Coordinates of C-alpha atoms and ligand atoms in Angstrom, one line a residue:
M19 CA 10.3 -5.9 -4.3
R20 CA 11.6 -8.9 -5.0
K21 CA 13.5 -8.2 -8.1
F22 CA 17.1 -9.2 -6.0
N23 CA 15.3 -12.2 -3.9
G24 CA 17.7 -14.7 -6.0
E25 CA 21.0 -13.3 -4.9
A26 CA 19.6 -12.2 -1.7
A27 CA 19.1 -16.3 -1.4
K28 CA 22.8 -16.5 -2.9
A29 CA 24.0 -14.5 0.1
V30 CA 21.7 -16.6 2.7
E31 CA 23.6 -19.6 1.0
A32 CA 27.0 -18.2 1.6
G33 CA 26.3 -17.5 5.4
K34 CA 24.9 -13.8 5.6
K35 CA 22.0 -12.7 7.6
I36 CA 19.7 -10.2 5.5
Y37 CA 17.6 -7.7 7.3
H38 CA 14.6 -7.6 5.2
L39 CA 13.1 -3.8 4.7
N40 CA 12.1 -4.8 1.3
I41 CA 8.7 -6.0 1.6
G42 CA 5.8 -5.0 3.4
Q43 CA 5.4 -8.4 5.0
P44 CA 4.0 -7.5 8.5
D45 CA 5.5 -9.7 11.6
I46 CA 2.4 -8.6 13.4
R47 CA 0.3 -11.5 14.9
T48 CA -2.7 -13.0 12.7
P49 CA -5.8 -12.3 15.2
A50 CA -6.5 -16.0 16.8
A51 CA -10.3 -15.5 15.0
F52 CA -9.2 -16.1 12.1
Y53 CA -7.5 -19.4 12.5
D54 CA -10.7 -20.0 14.8
A55 CA -12.8 -19.8 11.8
L56 CA -10.8 -21.8 9.6
K57 CA -10.7 -24.6 12.1
A58 CA -14.0 -24.1 12.6
F59 CA -14.7 -24.9 8.7
D60 CA -16.5 -27.9 8.1
Q61 CA -18.6 -27.5 5.1
P62 CA -19.2 -30.8 3.3
V63 CA -18.5 -29.9 -0.1
L64 CA -15.6 -27.2 -0.2
A65 CA -17.8 -25.3 -3.4
Y66 CA -17.0 -22.0 -5.3
A67 CA -18.5 -18.8 -3.0
P68 CA -20.8 -16.3 -5.2
S69 CA -18.7 -14.4 -7.5
G70 CA -20.2 -11.1 -5.1
G71 CA -18.7 -12.7 -2.4
V72 CA -20.2 -14.7 0.9
P73 CA -22.4 -13.1 2.7
E74 CA -21.0 -13.9 6.1
L75 CA -17.6 -11.4 4.2
L76 CA -19.8 -9.6 3.1
D77 CA -22.0 -7.9 6.4
A78 CA -18.7 -8.1 8.2
V79 CA -17.0 -5.6 6.0
R80 CA -20.7 -3.6 6.1
G81 CA -20.2 -3.8 9.9
Y82 CA -17.0 -2.6 10.0
Y83 CA -17.4 -0.2 8.3
A84 CA -20.9 1.0 9.7
R85 CA -18.5 1.8 12.7
I86 CA -17.3 4.4 11.0
G87 CA -20.7 5.8 10.1
V88 CA -20.4 4.8 6.4
T89 CA -23.5 2.8 5.4
L90 CA -22.8 0.0 2.8
E91 CA -25.0 -2.6 0.4
R92 CA -23.9 -6.1 0.1
A93 CA -24.0 -5.2 -3.6
Q94 CA -21.7 -2.4 -3.2
I95 CA -18.8 -4.2 -1.9
L96 CA -16.9 -7.1 -4.2
P97 CA -14.7 -9.5 -2.3
T98 CA -11.3 -9.9 -4.5
T99 CA -8.2 -11.9 -4.4
G100 CA -6.4 -9.3 -2.7
G101 CA -6.6 -5.3 -3.0
S102 CA -4.3 -6.8 -6.0
E103 CA -6.6 -8.2 -7.6
A104 CA -9.6 -5.3 -6.8
L105 CA -7.2 -3.1 -8.3
Q106 CA -6.7 -4.4 -11.6
M107 CA -9.8 -5.2 -11.9
T108 CA -10.8 -1.1 -11.2
M109 CA -7.9 -1.1 -14.2
A110 CA -9.6 -3.7 -16.4
T111 CA -12.8 -1.8 -16.3
L112 CA -12.7 2.2 -15.7
L113 CA -9.6 2.4 -18.6
D114 CA -9.4 1.6 -22.8
D115 CA -6.8 2.2 -24.8
G116 CA -5.3 5.5 -24.7
D117 CA -6.4 6.0 -21.4
E118 CA -4.6 8.0 -18.6
L119 CA -4.3 7.7 -14.8
L120 CA -3.4 10.6 -12.8
V121 CA -1.0 9.2 -9.8
P122 CA 1.4 11.2 -7.3
E123 CA 4.8 9.9 -7.5
P124 CA 6.0 8.2 -5.7
Y125 CA 3.3 5.4 -6.6
Y126 CA 2.8 1.6 -5.3
P127 CA 4.7 0.1 -8.5
N128 CA 1.7 -2.6 -9.3
Y129 CA -0.2 0.4 -9.9
H130 CA 1.4 1.2 -13.0
T131 CA 1.5 -3.1 -13.9
S132 CA -2.8 -2.7 -13.8
V133 CA -2.9 0.6 -15.4
T134 CA -0.3 -1.0 -18.5
L135 CA -2.4 -4.5 -19.1
A136 CA -5.1 -2.5 -19.1
G137 CA -3.5 -0.6 -22.2
A138 CA -3.6 3.2 -20.0
T139 CA -0.1 4.9 -19.1
V140 CA 0.3 6.5 -16.0
H141 CA 0.5 10.6 -15.4
P142 CA 2.3 11.3 -12.5
I143 CA 1.8 14.2 -9.9
T144 CA 5.2 14.3 -9.2
T145 CA 6.2 15.2 -5.5
S146 CA 9.2 15.4 -3.2
P147 CA 10.7 14.6 0.4
E148 CA 11.3 18.5 0.6
E149 CA 7.9 19.0 0.6
G150 CA 6.5 16.1 2.9
Y151 CA 5.3 14.2 -0.7
R152 CA 2.0 16.7 -1.1
Y153 CA 0.3 16.9 -3.6
A154 CA -3.4 18.3 -2.6
V155 CA -3.0 21.2 -4.5
R156 CA -5.5 22.5 -6.5
E157 CA -3.7 23.9 -9.6
R158 CA -1.4 21.2 -9.3
V159 CA -3.5 18.5 -10.2
E160 CA -5.4 20.2 -12.4
A161 CA -2.4 20.9 -14.2
E162 CA -1.8 17.2 -15.1
I163 CA -5.6 16.7 -16.0
T164 CA -5.8 16.1 -20.0
E165 CA -8.4 15.0 -22.2
R166 CA -7.7 11.0 -21.7
T167 CA -7.6 11.3 -18.1
R168 CA -10.0 9.2 -16.4
A169 CA -9.5 8.4 -12.8
I170 CA -7.3 9.7 -9.9
L171 CA -5.7 7.0 -7.8
I172 CA -4.3 8.0 -4.6
S173 CA -2.8 5.8 -1.7
N174 CA -3.8 6.8 1.2
P175 CA -2.0 6.5 3.7
G176 CA 0.8 6.4 1.3
N177 CA 2.8 3.7 0.5
P178 CA 5.5 3.9 -0.2
T179 CA 5.8 7.7 1.5
G180 CA 3.8 7.4 4.5
A181 CA 1.8 10.7 3.7
V182 CA -1.5 11.6 5.1
L183 CA -4.2 13.2 4.0
S184 CA -5.9 15.6 6.1
A185 CA -9.6 15.6 6.0
D186 CA -9.3 18.8 3.6
E187 CA -7.1 17.5 1.3
L188 CA -9.0 14.5 0.8
K189 CA -11.8 17.1 -0.1
L190 CA -10.3 18.8 -2.4
M191 CA -9.3 16.0 -4.2
L192 CA -12.8 14.0 -4.4
D193 CA -14.1 18.0 -5.3
I194 CA -11.3 18.3 -8.6
A195 CA -12.7 14.3 -9.5
K196 CA -16.3 15.0 -8.9
E197 CA -16.1 18.7 -11.1
H198 CA -13.5 16.9 -13.8
D199 CA -15.9 13.8 -14.2
L200 CA -13.2 11.7 -13.4
F201 CA -13.1 8.6 -10.8
I202 CA -11.1 8.6 -7.5
I203 CA -9.6 5.2 -6.6
C204 CA -8.9 5.5 -3.4
D205 CA -6.4 2.6 -2.0
E206 CA -6.5 2.9 1.7
V207 CA -5.0 -0.6 2.6
Y208 CA -3.4 0.9 5.6
R209 CA -6.3 3.2 6.9
E210 CA -5.6 2.1 10.8
F211 CA -2.0 3.2 10.4
V212 CA -1.9 6.8 11.0
Y213 CA 0.1 7.9 14.1
G214 CA -0.8 11.4 14.2
G215 CA -3.7 10.6 17.1
E216 CA -6.5 11.8 14.9
P217 CA -8.4 8.2 12.8
L218 CA -7.8 8.9 8.8
M219 CA -11.1 9.8 7.1
S220 CA -12.5 7.2 4.2
A221 CA -13.4 8.7 1.3
L222 CA -16.3 7.0 2.0
Q223 CA -17.3 9.3 4.7
F224 CA -17.8 12.3 2.4
P225 CA -21.1 12.4 1.3
G226 CA -21.9 13.7 -2.2
Y227 CA -19.2 11.7 -4.5
E228 CA -21.4 8.0 -4.3
D229 CA -20.6 8.2 -8.2
N230 CA -17.0 9.2 -8.4
V231 CA -15.4 6.9 -5.5
I232 CA -13.8 3.1 -5.8
V233 CA -12.3 2.3 -2.7
I234 CA -9.8 -0.6 -2.7
D235 CA -9.6 -2.8 0.8
S236 CA -7.8 -5.5 2.1
V237 CA -7.3 -7.9 5.3
S238 CA -3.1 -8.2 4.0
K239 CA -2.0 -5.1 6.2
R240 CA -4.7 -4.3 8.7
F241 CA -5.0 -7.7 10.0
S242 CA -1.5 -8.9 9.4
A243 CA -3.3 -11.7 7.0
C244 CA -1.5 -11.3 3.7
G245 CA -1.4 -15.1 3.0
A246 CA -5.6 -15.0 3.0
R247 CA -5.7 -13.3 -0.3
V248 CA -9.0 -11.1 0.6
G249 CA -9.1 -7.5 -0.8
M250 CA -12.3 -5.9 -1.6
L251 CA -13.1 -3.0 -4.3
I252 CA -16.4 -0.9 -2.5
S253 CA -18.2 2.1 -4.4
K254 CA -21.5 3.2 -4.4
N255 CA -21.9 3.5 -8.3
R256 CA -23.7 1.1 -10.2
D257 CA -22.7 1.1 -13.4
F258 CA -19.1 0.8 -12.5
M259 CA -20.0 -2.5 -9.5
A260 CA -22.1 -3.6 -12.8
Q261 CA -19.3 -3.8 -14.9
A262 CA -16.8 -4.9 -12.3
M263 CA -19.2 -7.9 -11.6
K264 CA -18.3 -9.3 -14.9
W265 CA -15.0 -9.3 -14.0
C266 CA -15.3 -11.1 -10.5
Q267 CA -17.8 -13.3 -12.3
C268 CA -15.3 -14.3 -14.8
R269 CA -13.2 -16.1 -12.7
L270 CA -16.3 -17.4 -11.1
C271 CA -15.1 -16.3 -7.2
S272 CA -12.3 -15.9 -4.8
A273 CA -11.0 -18.2 -2.7
T274 CA -14.3 -20.0 -0.2
V275 CA -12.3 -20.5 3.4
D276 CA -10.1 -17.3 3.4
Q277 CA -13.2 -15.2 2.8
V278 CA -15.5 -16.8 5.4
A279 CA -12.6 -17.0 8.1
S280 CA -11.6 -13.2 6.5
A281 CA -15.3 -12.3 8.3
A282 CA -14.2 -13.6 11.2
L283 CA -11.3 -10.5 11.3
Y284 CA -13.8 -7.7 10.4
G285 CA -15.9 -8.9 13.7
L286 CA -12.4 -7.5 16.0
D287 CA -13.1 -5.2 18.2
P288 CA -11.4 -1.2 16.8
S289 CA -9.2 -1.6 20.0
Y290 CA -7.6 -4.6 18.5
F291 CA -5.9 -2.0 16.6
D292 CA -4.6 0.3 19.3
E293 CA -1.2 -1.8 20.0
V294 CA -0.5 -2.4 16.6
R295 CA -0.9 1.1 16.0
E296 CA 1.6 1.5 19.1
E297 CA 3.9 -0.6 17.6
Y298 CA 5.0 0.1 14.3
K299 CA 4.8 4.1 15.8
A300 CA 7.5 3.0 17.9
R301 CA 9.1 1.4 15.0
R302 CA 9.1 4.6 12.9
D303 CA 10.4 6.5 15.5
T304 CA 13.2 4.2 15.8
L305 CA 13.8 4.2 12.6
M306 CA 13.9 7.8 12.5
R307 CA 15.9 8.3 15.1
C308 CA 18.5 6.2 13.8
L309 CA 17.8 7.1 10.1
K310 CA 18.6 10.7 11.0
K311 CA 21.9 10.2 12.1
I312 CA 23.1 8.8 8.9
P313 CA 25.5 11.9 7.7
G314 CA 23.8 13.1 4.0
V315 CA 20.3 10.8 4.2
V316 CA 17.2 12.7 3.0
C317 CA 13.7 11.6 4.5
Q318 CA 10.6 12.4 6.0
E319 CA 8.5 11.2 9.2
P320 CA 5.9 9.2 7.6
K321 CA 2.5 9.9 9.0
G322 CA 1.2 6.7 8.3
A323 CA 1.4 3.1 6.9
F324 CA 4.5 1.3 7.7
Y325 CA 7.4 2.4 5.2
V326 CA 9.7 5.2 4.7
M327 CA 11.0 6.8 1.6
A328 CA 14.8 7.8 2.0
A329 CA 17.2 9.4 -0.5
L330 CA 20.4 8.2 0.5
P331 CA 24.1 9.7 -0.3
I332 CA 24.8 6.9 -3.2
D333 CA 24.9 6.9 -6.7
D334 CA 22.3 3.9 -7.6
A335 CA 20.2 2.4 -5.2
D336 CA 20.4 -0.7 -7.4
T337 CA 24.2 -1.1 -7.9
F338 CA 24.5 -0.4 -4.0
Q339 CA 21.2 -3.2 -3.1
H340 CA 23.5 -5.9 -5.5
W341 CA 26.6 -5.0 -3.8
L342 CA 25.1 -4.9 -0.3
L343 CA 24.4 -8.8 -1.4
S344 CA 27.3 -9.6 -3.1
D345 CA 30.7 -7.7 -1.9
F346 CA 29.4 -6.1 1.7
D347 CA 28.9 -7.6 5.3
D348 CA 29.1 -6.4 8.3
N349 CA 29.7 -9.1 11.1
G350 CA 27.9 -11.5 8.6
D351 CA 24.8 -9.2 8.7
T352 CA 23.2 -7.3 5.7
V353 CA 20.8 -6.0 4.7
M354 CA 18.0 -5.2 1.8
F355 CA 15.4 -2.4 0.6
A356 CA 13.2 -1.9 -2.3
C357 CA 15.1 0.0 -5.0
G358 CA 13.0 3.6 -5.3
E359 CA 13.6 4.2 -9.4
P360 CA 10.0 1.7 -10.2
F361 CA 8.2 4.2 -7.6
Y362 CA 8.6 7.0 -10.3
S363 CA 7.4 6.9 -13.5
T364 CA 9.4 10.2 -14.7
P365 CA 12.8 9.0 -16.0
G366 CA 15.6 9.5 -13.8
M367 CA 13.7 10.2 -10.5
G368 CA 14.4 7.7 -7.8
K369 CA 18.0 6.7 -9.0
N370 CA 19.6 7.3 -5.6
E371 CA 16.3 6.1 -3.0
V372 CA 15.0 3.3 -1.5
R373 CA 11.7 2.0 0.2
M374 CA 12.2 0.9 3.7
A375 CA 9.4 -0.7 5.6
Y376 CA 9.4 -1.1 9.4
T377 CA 7.6 -4.1 10.1
I378 CA 11.0 -5.9 11.7
N379 CA 11.2 -5.1 15.3
C380 CA 12.5 -2.1 17.0
A381 CA 15.7 -3.7 18.1
D382 CA 16.3 -5.4 14.4
L383 CA 15.7 -1.8 12.7
E384 CA 18.3 -0.5 15.0
R385 CA 20.9 -2.8 13.9
S386 CA 19.8 -2.9 10.1
M387 CA 20.5 1.5 10.6
E388 CA 23.9 0.5 11.7
I389 CA 25.2 -2.0 9.0
L390 CA 23.2 0.7 6.8
A391 CA 25.6 3.5 8.3
A392 CA 28.3 1.5 7.7
A393 CA 27.5 0.0 4.1
I394 CA 27.2 3.7 2.7
E395 CA 30.9 4.6 4.4
R396 CA 32.4 1.9 2.6
Y397 CA 30.8 1.8 -0.2
N398 CA 31.1 5.2 -1.3
A399 CA 35.0 4.3 -0.4
A400 CA 35.2 1.7 -2.8
H401 CA 33.4 3.4 -5.6
Ligands
PLP19 C1 -0.6 0.5 -1.3 C2 -1.0 -1.5 -1.7 N1 -2.1 -1.6 -2.7 C3 -2.3 -2.5 -2.5 C4 -1.8 -3.4 -1.9 C5 -2.0 -5.0 -2.2 O1 -2.2 -5.7 -1.7 P1 -2.7 -7.3 -1.3 O2 -3.1 -8.0 -2.5 O3 -1.7 -8.1 -0.3 O4 -4.3 -6.8 -0.4 C6 -0.6 -3.3 -1.6 C7 0.5 -4.3 -1.0 O5 1.8 -4.0 -0.4 C8 -0.5 -2.1 -0.9 O6 0.4 -1.8 -0.2

C-alpha cells in the first residue's frame, strides 16, 4: 500500500496531481469529542497507563458493547496501539513455529506479516470475485484444516473484498472453529460500515463460543481516528487474555492521552454512524457505477468496509502502477491503487487486480475513474 510512495513523491514534484485510492485513510472529520477530551486532559504528570488500559476507556468500550447486547468485564478488553498491535499480540500469543492460520484470501496483507513474525504460516482459503468472495461453506473450510491449524482469521466486513458474513454464515464459522477446537479471530474494525440495511452481527453476540472467539477492534476507521493509534483485543477466554496480558506488560502500556480521548469516542450516540455510513454508501455507489462503464473490469459490489477489489484488463498491476506514476497523466492527473498480489498468498494470484479505497469524495472518485479508463486504453496500446 505504501510501496510506491517514493515514486509518488517524484510524480508530485514533477507537477502531477495524484488521486489516492491506495490507502484506507478516511477523510471524514474526527468527532469533536476526541479533541475536546484531548484539550481537557490536564494531569500534572503524563504517566504510564496501566498495561491493561485506562479505566475510562475500558468502561466506555463496555458501554459501546452493551448497546449491542454484549456484556464485557474490564479484564476481557486489552487496549493496544491500534488494531495492528492487537493482531501482532494475538499471533504472538497463539502461534508457534510451524503452526498454520486459516485465512480467506484475498486478505489484509498485514495479517501475513504478524503471522510470519510469529513463526507460523498463512494457509489461504481461496475465494473469487465471481462468487462474491464467499468462503463460509463447511466443506470448503474444513478441507483446509490440517494438524497444524491453530486458528481461523476473518475480516468481517472484509478488507479488501467488502464481503459481509450473514448471521448464519458467521455462526457456521464459529461452529467450525468450536468443533475443531480452534480459535477464531474476528477482525471487526469496519463493523459499522455495512450498506445492506441490517447491522452486522459481532462474533461476541453469539453465546456459547466464549473460549474460541477473539475480536480485533480499533478506533481508526470507526471514528476516523487512525492517528490516535488505539485498538484493542477482546476475548472471554481467560487463558488467552492472561497470556496476551504478558505482551501488554512487556510493552508497558499504550499511549495514555490517546486512550483517554478515545474513551470520549466510544461515548458517542450510535446515530453518529448514520451520516458516515450514508456518505460511504454514496461513494461506493459512485465508484461501482463508474467502474461498470470501463470495459473489461471485473468486480463485485462490496457490501461493507470501504474498499473495492477489481480485476483490470491489464497484464500486471505493479507495472501498471509504476507506469501511471512515471509515464502517464491525464491533464496533469493520475491515480494510485493498492496492487492486488500482496492480498493473496497463493502464488500468481491477484496480478491484474487492484484494491481501491473509497475514502475520497464522490467527485474525486468520478474523476479517478475517468483517469483510470483513459490510462487502461493508453497502457494497453503502449504495451
Ligand atoms: C482489516 C484491518 N484490520 C486491522 C487494521 C489495523 O488498523 P489500525 O492499526 O489503524 O487499528 C486495518 C487497517 O487498515 C485493517 O484494514
